[in-house]
CSV table of C-alpha atoms in Angstrom, one decimal:
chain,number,residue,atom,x,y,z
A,1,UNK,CA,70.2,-0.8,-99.0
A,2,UNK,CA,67.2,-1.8,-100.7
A,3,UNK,CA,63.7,-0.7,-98.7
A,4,UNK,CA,61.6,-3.5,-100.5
A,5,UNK,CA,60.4,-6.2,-98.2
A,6,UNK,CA,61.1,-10.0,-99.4
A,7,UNK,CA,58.2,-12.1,-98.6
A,8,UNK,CA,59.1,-15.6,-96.6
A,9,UNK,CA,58.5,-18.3,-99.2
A,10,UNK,CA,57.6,-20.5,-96.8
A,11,UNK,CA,54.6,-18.3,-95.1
A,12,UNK,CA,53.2,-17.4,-98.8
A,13,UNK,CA,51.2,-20.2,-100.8
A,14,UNK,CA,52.0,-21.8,-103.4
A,15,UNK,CA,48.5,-20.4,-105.0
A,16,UNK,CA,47.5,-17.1,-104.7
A,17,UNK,CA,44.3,-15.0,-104.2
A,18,UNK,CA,43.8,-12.6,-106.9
A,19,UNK,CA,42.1,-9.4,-106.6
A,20,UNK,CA,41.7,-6.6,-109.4
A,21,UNK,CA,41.0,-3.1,-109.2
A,22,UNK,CA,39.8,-1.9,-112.7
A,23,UNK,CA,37.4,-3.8,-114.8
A,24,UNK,CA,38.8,-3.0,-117.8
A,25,UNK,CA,39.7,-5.1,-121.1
A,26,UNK,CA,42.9,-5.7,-119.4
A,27,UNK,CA,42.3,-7.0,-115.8
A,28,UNK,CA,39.6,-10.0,-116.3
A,29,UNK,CA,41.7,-11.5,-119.3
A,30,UNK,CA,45.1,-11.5,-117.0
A,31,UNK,CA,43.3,-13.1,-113.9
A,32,UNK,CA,41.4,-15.1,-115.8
A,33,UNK,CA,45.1,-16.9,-117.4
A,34,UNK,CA,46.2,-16.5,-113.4
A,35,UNK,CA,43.2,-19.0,-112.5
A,36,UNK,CA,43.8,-21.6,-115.1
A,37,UNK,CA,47.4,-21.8,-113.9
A,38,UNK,CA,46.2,-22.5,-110.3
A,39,UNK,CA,45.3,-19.0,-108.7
A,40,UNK,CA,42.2,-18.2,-107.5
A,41,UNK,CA,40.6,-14.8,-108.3
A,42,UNK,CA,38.5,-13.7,-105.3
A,43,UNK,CA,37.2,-10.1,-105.8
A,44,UNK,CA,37.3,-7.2,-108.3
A,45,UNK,CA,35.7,-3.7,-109.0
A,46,UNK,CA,34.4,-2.0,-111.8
A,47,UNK,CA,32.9,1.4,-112.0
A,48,UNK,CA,30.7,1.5,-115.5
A,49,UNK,CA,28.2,-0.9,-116.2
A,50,UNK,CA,30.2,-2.5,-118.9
A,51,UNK,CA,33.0,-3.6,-116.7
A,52,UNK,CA,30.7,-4.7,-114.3
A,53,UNK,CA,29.6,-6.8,-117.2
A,54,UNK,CA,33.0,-8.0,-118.6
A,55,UNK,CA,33.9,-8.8,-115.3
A,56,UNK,CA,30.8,-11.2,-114.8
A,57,UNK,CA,31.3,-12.7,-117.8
A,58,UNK,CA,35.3,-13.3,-117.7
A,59,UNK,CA,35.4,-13.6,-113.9
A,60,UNK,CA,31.7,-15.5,-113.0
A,61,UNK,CA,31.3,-15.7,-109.4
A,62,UNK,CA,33.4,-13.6,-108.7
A,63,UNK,CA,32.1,-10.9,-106.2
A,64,UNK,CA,32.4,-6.6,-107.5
A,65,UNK,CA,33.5,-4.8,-104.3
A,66,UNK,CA,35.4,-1.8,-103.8
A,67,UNK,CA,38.9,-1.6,-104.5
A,68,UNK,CA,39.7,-1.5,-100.8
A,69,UNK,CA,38.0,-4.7,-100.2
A,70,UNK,CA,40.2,-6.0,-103.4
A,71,UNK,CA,43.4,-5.5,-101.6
A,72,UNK,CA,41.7,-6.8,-98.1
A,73,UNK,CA,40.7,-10.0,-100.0
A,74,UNK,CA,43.9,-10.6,-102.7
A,75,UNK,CA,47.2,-11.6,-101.8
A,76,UNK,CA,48.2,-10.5,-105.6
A,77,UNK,CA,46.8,-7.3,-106.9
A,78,UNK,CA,46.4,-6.2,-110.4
A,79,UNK,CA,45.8,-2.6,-110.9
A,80,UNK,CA,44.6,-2.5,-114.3
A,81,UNK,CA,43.5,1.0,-114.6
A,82,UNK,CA,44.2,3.8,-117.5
A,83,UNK,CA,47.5,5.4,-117.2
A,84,UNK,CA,46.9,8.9,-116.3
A,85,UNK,CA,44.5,7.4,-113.4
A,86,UNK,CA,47.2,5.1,-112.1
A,87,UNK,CA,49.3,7.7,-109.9
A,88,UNK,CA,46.1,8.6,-108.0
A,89,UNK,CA,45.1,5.3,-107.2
A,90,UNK,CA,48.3,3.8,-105.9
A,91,UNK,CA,48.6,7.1,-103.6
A,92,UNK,CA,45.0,7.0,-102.8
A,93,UNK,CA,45.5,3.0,-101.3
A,94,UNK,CA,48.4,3.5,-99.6
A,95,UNK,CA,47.1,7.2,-98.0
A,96,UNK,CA,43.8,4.9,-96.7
A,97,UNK,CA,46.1,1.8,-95.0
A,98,UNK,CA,44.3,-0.3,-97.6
A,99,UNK,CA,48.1,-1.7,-98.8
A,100,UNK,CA,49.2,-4.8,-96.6
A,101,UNK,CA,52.9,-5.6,-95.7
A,102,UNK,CA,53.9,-8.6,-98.1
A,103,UNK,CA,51.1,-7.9,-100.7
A,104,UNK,CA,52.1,-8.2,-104.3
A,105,UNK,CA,50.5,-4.9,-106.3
A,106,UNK,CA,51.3,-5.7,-110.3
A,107,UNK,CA,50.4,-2.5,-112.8
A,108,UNK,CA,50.0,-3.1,-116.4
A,109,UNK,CA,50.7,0.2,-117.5
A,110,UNK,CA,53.1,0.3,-120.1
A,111,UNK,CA,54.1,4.1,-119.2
A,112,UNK,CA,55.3,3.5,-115.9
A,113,UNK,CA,58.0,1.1,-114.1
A,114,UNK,CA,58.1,0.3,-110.8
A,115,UNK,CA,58.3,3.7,-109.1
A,116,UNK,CA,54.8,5.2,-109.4
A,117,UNK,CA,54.1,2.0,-106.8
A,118,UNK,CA,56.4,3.8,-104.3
A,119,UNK,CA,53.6,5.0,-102.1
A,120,UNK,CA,52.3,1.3,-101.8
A,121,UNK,CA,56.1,0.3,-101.5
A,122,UNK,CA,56.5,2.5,-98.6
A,123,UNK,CA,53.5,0.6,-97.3
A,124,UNK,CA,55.4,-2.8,-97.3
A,125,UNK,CA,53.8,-4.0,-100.8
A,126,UNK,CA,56.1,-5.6,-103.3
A,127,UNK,CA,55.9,-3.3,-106.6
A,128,UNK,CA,55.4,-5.2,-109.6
A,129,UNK,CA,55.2,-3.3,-113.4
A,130,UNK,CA,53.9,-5.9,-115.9
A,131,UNK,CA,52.5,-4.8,-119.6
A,132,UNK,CA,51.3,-6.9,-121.8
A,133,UNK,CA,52.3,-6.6,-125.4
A,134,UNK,CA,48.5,-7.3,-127.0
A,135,UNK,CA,45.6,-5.7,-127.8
A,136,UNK,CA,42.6,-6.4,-126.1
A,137,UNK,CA,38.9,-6.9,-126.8
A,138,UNK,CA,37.5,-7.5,-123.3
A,139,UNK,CA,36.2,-11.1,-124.6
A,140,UNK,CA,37.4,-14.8,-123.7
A,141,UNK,CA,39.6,-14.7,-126.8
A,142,UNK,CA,42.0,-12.2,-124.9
A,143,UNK,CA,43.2,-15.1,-122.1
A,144,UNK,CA,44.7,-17.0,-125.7
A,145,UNK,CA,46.5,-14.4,-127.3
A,146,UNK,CA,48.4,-14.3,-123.8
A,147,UNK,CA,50.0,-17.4,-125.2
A,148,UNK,CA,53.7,-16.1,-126.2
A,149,UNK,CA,52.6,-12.4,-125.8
A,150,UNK,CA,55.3,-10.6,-124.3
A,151,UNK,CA,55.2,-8.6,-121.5
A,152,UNK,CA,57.2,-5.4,-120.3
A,153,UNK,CA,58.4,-6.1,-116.7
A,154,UNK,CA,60.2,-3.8,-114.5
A,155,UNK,CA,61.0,-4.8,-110.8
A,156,UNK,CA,63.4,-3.7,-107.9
A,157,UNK,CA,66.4,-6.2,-108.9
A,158,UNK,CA,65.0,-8.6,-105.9
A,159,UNK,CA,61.6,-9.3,-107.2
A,160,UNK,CA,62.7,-9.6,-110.9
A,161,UNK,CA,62.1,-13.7,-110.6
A,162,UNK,CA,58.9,-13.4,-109.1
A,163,UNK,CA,57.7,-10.7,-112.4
A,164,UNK,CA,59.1,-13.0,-114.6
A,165,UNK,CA,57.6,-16.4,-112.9
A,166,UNK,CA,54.0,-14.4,-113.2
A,167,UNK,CA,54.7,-13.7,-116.5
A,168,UNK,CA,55.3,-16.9,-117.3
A,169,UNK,CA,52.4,-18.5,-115.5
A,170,UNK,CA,49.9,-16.3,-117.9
A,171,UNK,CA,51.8,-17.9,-121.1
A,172,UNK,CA,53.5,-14.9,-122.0
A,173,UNK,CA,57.0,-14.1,-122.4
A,174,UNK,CA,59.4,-11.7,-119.9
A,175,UNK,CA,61.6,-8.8,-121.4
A,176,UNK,CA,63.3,-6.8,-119.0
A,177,UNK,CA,62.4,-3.0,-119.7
A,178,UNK,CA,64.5,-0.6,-116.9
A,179,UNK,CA,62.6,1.9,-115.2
A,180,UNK,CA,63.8,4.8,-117.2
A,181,UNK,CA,63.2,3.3,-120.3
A,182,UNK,CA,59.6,2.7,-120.3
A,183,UNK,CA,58.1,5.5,-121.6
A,184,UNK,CA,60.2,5.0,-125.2
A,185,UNK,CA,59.4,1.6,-124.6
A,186,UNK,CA,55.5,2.3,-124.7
A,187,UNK,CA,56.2,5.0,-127.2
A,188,UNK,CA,56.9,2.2,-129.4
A,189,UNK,CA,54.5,0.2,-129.2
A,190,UNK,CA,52.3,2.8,-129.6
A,191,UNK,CA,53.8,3.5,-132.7
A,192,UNK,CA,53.5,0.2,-134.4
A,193,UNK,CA,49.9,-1.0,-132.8
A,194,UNK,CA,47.9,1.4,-132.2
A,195,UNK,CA,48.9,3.8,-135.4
A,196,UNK,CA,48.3,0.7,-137.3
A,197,UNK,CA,44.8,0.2,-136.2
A,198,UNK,CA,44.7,3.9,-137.7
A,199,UNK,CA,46.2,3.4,-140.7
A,200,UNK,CA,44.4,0.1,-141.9
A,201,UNK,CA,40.7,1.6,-140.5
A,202,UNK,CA,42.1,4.7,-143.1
A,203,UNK,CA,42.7,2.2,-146.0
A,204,UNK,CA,39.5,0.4,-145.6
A,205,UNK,CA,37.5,3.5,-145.9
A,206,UNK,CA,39.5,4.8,-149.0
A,207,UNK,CA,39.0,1.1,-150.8
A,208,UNK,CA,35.3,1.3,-150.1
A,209,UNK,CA,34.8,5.0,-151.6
A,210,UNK,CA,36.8,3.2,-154.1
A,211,UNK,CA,34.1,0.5,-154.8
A,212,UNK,CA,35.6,-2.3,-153.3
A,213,UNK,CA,32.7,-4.4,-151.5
A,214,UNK,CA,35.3,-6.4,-149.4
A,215,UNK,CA,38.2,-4.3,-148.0
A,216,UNK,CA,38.7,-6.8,-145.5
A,217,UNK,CA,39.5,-9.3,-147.3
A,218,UNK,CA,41.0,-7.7,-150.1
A,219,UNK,CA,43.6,-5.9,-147.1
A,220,UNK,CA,44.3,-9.0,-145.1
A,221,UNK,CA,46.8,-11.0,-147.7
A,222,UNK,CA,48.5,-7.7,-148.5
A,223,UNK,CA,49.1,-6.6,-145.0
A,224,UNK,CA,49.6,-9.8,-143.5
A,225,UNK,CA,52.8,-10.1,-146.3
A,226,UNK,CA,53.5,-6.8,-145.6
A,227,UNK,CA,53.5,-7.5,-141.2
A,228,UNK,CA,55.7,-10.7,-141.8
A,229,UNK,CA,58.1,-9.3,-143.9
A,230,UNK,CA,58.7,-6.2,-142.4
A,231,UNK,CA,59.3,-8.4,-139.0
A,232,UNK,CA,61.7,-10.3,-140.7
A,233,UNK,CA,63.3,-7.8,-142.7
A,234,UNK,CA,62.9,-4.2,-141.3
A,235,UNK,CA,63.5,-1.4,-144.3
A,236,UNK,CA,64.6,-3.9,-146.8
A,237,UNK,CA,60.8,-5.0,-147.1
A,238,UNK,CA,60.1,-1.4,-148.4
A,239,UNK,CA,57.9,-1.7,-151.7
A,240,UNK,CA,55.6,0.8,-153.0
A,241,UNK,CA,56.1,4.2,-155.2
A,242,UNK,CA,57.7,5.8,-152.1
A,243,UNK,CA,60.8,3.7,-151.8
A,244,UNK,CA,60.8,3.7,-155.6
A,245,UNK,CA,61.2,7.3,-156.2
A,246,UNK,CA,58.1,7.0,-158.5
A,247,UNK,CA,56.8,11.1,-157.7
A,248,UNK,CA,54.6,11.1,-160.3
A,249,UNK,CA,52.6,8.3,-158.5
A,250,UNK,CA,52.6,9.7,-154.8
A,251,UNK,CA,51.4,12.9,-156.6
A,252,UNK,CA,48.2,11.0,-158.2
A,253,UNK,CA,47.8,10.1,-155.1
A,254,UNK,CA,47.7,13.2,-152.6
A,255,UNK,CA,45.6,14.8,-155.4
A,256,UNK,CA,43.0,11.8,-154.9
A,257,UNK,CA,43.1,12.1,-151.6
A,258,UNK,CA,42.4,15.5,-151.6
A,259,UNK,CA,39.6,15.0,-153.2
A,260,UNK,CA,38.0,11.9,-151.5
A,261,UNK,CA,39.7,12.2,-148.0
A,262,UNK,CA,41.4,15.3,-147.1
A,263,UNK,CA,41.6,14.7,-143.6
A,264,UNK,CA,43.7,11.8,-144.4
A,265,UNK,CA,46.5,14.0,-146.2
A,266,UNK,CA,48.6,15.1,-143.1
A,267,UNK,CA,49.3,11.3,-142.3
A,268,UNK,CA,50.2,10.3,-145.9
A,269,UNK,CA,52.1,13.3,-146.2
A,270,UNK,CA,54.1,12.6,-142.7
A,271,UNK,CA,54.2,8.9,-143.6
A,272,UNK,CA,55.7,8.9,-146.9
A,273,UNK,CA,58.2,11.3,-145.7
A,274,UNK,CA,59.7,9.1,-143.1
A,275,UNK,CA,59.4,6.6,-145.6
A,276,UNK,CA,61.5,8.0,-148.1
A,277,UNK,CA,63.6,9.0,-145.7
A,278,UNK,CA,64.6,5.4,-144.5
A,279,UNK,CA,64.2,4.5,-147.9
A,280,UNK,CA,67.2,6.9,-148.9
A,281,UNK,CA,68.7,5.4,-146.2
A,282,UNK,CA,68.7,1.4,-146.8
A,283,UNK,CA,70.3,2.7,-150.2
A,284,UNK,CA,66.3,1.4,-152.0
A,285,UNK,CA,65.7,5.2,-152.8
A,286,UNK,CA,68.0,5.8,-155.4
A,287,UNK,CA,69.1,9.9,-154.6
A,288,UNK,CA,68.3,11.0,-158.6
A,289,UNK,CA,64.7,10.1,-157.6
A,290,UNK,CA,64.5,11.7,-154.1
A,291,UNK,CA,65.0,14.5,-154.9
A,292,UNK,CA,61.7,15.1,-156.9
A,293,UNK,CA,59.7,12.6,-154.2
A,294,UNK,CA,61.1,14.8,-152.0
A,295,UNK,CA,60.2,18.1,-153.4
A,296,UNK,CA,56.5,16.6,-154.1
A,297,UNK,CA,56.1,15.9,-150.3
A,298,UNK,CA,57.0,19.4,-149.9
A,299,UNK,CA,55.0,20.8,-151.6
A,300,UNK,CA,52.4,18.5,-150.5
A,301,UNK,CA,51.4,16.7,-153.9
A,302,UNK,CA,52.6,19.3,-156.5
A,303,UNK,CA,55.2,18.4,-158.7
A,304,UNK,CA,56.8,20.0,-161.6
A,305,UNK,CA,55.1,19.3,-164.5
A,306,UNK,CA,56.6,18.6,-167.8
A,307,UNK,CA,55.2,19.4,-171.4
A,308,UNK,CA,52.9,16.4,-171.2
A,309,UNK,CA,52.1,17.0,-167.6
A,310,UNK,CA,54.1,14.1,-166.1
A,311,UNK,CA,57.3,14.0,-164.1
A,312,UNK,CA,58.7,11.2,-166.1
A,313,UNK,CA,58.5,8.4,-163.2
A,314,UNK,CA,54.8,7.3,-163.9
A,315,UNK,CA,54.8,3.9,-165.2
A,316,UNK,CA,58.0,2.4,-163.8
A,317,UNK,CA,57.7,-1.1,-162.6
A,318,UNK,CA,61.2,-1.1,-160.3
């Protein structure tokens, strides 16, 4: 039998008072979308003086109180605090009686489902696990990327339509992530946003050592092509010297970075391996050439040399 409470539609308004507890990038942007569909944000805390500031500018008027006071004030709740923090907060509310019977408590972690609200739960709140997809900057321009952004939402089965109608009501999209799946969920988001981020910041750098003036703008096209296809296609939009076997190249190219940018060999290393690997895979790596790609990973950017000190690949255009 399920222990979460369902709240009498008819004693709940249609609008809500929203309260957050976190003044990070995350929590102003999300109430903010709540208020232009209707909702009214009532109070919030921040601890640092820049959240105090985001939150005055995304959230004017709004009063900073403690999170106590939040969840006195809010009949919704967002707890938009850092992951490893989030535990110790929802057990810290519900161990002070500051949780209320009915009271709708969303997370935004993308770690964690429902479960680590089980303290508040307990307390009568109705748990609520709702990540956004995006990248935030903490500025006005966050509450319009929200516009088909999806969001990760894990519920007990009851309160699934209520997650989703949020969702929907901050112009994002629901996907239905189960409780035990949400760590390989975040995993892979990690992956493919914030290892980007790495990666392109990594490139830029290289290009300007290289003399470009613009990186920027000489990156943008190219990864933007890159981003779309790779969306639409998956491995078959592999290109490059990796998923063309060309080991002379990839050589040239851990040597130079050697050189310029040795702390960026590990990750070209541990890329183009699992490159070439799904490479191989998609039948694009043709096995004749892996094997000396292969080899030159291993021995991280040393290949065998013939008499005129290539491998034979350099040059080809495949």
């Amino acid at each position: 039998m399920s222990t979460v409470h369902q709240p009498d539609l008819k004693d709940r308004p249609a609008r809500l008072t929203v309260g957050v507890v976190g003044a990070g990038r995350v929590g102003p942007a999300l109430a903010a979308s709540l208020q232009l569909a209707g909702h009214r944000p009532v109070a919030v805390s921040g601890v640092s003086d820049a959240s105090r500031r985001r939150a005055g500018a995304m959230l004017p008027d709004v009063p900073l109180v403690p999170p106590a006071e939040v969840l006195q004030r809010a009949d919704l709740v967002l707890l938009t605090v850092p992951d490893d923090a989030l535990p110790g907060l929802v057990a810290g509310l519900a161990g002070t009686g500051a949780v209320r019977p009915g009271q709708l408590l969303v997370h935004t972690s993308g770690r964690y489902g429902a479960k680590v609200l089980d303290p508040a739960l307990r307390a009568g709140a109705l748990p609520l696990a709702l990540h956004p997809a995006m990248t935030f900057t903490g500025t006005p321009v966050d509450v319009q990327r929200l516009a088909g952004c999806s969001f990760g939402v894990t519920a007990p089965e009851e309160l699934r339509l209520a997650a989703e109608a949020l969702v929907i009501e901050m112009g994002g999209e629901p996907e239905w992530i189960s409780e035990e799946n949400r760590p390989l969920y975040h995993a892979a988001l990690a992956l493919g946003s914030n290892h980007l981020v790495t990666l392109v910041a990594q490139a830029m750098e290289l290009l300007r050592t290289a003399g470009v003036g613009a990186p920027d703008r000489m990156l943008g096209p190219l990864l933007g092509a890159a981003l779309d296809n790779a969306l639409r296609s998956g491995d078959t939009a592999l290109t490059g010297p990796v998923a063309r076997g060309d080991a002379g190249t990839v050589a040239a190219h851990i040597t130079e970075l050697r050189r310029h940018a040795p702390q960026t060999v590990a990750g070209y290393l541990a890329m183009a391996r699992a490159t070439a690997d799904r490479a191989l895979a998609a039948g694009l790596l043709k096995p004749e050439l892996a094997e000396d790609l292969l080899g030159v990973l291993a021995d991280g950017g040393h290949p065998d040399q013939g008499d005129d000190g290539t491998t034979g690949t350099e040059g080809n255009d495949r």
